[in-house]
Short mmCIF file of C-alpha atoms in Angstrom, two decimals:
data_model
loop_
_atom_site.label_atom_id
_atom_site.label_comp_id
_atom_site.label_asym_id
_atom_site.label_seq_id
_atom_site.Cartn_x
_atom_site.Cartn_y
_atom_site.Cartn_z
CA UNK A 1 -128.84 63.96 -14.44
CA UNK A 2 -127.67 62.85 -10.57
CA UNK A 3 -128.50 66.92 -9.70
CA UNK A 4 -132.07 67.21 -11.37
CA UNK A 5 -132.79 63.90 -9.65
CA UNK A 6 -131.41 65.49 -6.43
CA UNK A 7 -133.57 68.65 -7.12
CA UNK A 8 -136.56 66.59 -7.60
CA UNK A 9 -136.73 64.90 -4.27
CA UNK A 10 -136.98 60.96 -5.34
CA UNK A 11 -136.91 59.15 -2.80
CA UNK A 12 -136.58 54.81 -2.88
CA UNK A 13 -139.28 52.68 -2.74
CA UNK A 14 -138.14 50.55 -0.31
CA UNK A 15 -138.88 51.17 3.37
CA UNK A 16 -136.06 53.75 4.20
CA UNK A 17 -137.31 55.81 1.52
CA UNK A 18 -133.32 56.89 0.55
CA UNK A 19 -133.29 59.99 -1.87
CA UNK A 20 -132.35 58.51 -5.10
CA UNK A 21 -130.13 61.23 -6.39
CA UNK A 22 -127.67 61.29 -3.26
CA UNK A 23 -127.35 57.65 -3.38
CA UNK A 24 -126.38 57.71 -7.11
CA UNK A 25 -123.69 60.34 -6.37
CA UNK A 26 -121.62 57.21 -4.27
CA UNK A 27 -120.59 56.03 -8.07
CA UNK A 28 -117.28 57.36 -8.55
CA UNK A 29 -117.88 58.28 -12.47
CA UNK A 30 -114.18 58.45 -12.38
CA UNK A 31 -113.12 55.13 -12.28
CA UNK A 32 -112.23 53.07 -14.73
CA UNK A 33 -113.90 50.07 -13.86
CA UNK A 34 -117.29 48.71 -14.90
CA UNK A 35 -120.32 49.91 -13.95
CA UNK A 36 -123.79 48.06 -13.36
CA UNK A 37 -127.15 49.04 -12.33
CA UNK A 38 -129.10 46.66 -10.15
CA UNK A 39 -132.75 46.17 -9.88
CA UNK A 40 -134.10 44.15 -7.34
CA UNK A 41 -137.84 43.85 -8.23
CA UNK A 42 -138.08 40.50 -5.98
CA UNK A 43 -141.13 41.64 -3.40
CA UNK A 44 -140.75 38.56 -1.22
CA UNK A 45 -140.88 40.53 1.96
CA UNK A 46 -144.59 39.96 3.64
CA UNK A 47 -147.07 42.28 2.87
CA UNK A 48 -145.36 43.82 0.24
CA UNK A 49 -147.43 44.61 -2.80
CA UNK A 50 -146.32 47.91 -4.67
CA UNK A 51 -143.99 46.17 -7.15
CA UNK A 52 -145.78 43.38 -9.07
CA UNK A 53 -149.08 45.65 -9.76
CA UNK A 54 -146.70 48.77 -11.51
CA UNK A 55 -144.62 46.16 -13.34
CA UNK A 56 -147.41 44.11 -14.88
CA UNK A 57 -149.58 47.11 -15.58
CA UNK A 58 -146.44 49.72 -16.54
CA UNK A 59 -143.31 47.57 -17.15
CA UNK A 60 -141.54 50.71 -19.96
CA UNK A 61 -141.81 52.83 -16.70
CA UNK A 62 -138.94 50.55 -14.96
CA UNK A 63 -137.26 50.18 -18.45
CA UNK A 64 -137.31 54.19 -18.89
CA UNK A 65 -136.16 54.55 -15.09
CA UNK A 66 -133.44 51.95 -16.02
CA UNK A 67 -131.77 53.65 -18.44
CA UNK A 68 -131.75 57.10 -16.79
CA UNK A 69 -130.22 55.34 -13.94
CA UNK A 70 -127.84 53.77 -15.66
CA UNK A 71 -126.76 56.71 -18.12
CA UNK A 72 -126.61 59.04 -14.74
CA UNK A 73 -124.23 56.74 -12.89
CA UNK A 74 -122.02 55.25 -16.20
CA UNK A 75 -123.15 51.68 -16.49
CA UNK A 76 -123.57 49.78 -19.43
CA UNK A 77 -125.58 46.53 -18.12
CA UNK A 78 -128.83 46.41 -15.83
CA UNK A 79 -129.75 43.27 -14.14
CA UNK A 80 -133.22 43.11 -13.19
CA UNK A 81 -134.30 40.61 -10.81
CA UNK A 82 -137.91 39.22 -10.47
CA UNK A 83 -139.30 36.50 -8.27
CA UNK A 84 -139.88 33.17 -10.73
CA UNK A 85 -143.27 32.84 -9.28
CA UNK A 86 -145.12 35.80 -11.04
CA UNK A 87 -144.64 34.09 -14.53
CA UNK A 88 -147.27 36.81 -16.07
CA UNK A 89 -145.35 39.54 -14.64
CA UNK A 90 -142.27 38.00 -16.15
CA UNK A 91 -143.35 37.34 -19.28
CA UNK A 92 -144.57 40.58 -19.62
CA UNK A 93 -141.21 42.60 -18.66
CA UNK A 94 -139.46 40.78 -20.92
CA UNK A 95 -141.88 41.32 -23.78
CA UNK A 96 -141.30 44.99 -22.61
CA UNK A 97 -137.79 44.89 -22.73
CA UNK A 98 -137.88 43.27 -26.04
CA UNK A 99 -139.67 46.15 -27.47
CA UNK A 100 -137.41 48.92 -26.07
CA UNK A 101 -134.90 46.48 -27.95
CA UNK A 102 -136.62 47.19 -31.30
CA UNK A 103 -137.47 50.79 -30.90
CA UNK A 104 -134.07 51.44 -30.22
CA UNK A 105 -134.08 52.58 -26.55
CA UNK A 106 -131.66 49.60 -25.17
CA UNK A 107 -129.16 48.64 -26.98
CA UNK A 108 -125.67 49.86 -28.96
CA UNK A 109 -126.27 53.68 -29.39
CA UNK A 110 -129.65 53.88 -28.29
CA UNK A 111 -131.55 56.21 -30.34
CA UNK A 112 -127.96 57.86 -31.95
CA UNK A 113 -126.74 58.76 -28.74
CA UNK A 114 -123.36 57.24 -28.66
CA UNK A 115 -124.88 55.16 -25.32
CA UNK A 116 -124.85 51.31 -24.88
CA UNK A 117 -127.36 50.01 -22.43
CA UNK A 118 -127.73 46.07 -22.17
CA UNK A 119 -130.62 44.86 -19.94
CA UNK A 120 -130.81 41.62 -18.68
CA UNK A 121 -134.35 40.00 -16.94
CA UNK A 122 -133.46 36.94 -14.28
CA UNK A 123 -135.97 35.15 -12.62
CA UNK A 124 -135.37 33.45 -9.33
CA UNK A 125 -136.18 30.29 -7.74
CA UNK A 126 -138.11 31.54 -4.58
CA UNK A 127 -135.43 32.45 -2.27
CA UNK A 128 -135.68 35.92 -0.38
CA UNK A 129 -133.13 37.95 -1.38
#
């Protein structure tokens, strides 16, 4: 998964624009200790607008990009974290990640696969992160 991500040439969102496949390859898949995927979806920075619009209008798309992620670097949680203020975009990514619950793509053995992938949404108070 980390070298068709590589091939692709995905790049971050953020400012820096990192390629996404090179910084998954840092996870040692080696080691024996846990594993968690990150998502800081907190747009508190001024100006900033891309995240709130794509997670209100298409929040499966971060839930599908969640658990590639996760499944390409070995981790078995994912945090997402969301600013406390957009209550309409929060409601609506958990709602989201309720359903992938009951379709069976998050979850123990997601869709028979033998993969566990537990995703948790946290909203936060207002601080920038």
């Amino acid at each position: 998964v980390i070298e068709t991500v590589k091939d692709s040439g995905l790049r971050g969102r953020g400012g820096a624009g990192f390629p996404t496949g090179t910084k998954w390859s840092f996870i040692d898949r080696n080691s024996a200790k846990p594993r968690y995927l990150v998502i800081n979806a907190d747009e508190s920075e001024p100006g900033t607008c891309k995240d709130m619009p794509l997670l209100l209008n298409t929040p499966h798309f971060l839930i599908e990009g969640a658990v590639i992620a996760a499944y390409a670097i070995g981790a078995r949680h994912a945090f997402i974290y969301l600013r406390g203020e957009v209550v309409g975009v929060l409601r609506r990514l958990r709602a989201a990640v309720a359903e992938a619950y009951e379709a069976g793509y998050l979850g123990h053995n997601i869709l028979g696969s033998g993969y566990d992938l537990d995703v948790i949404v946290h909203a936060g108070a207002g601080a920038y992160i």
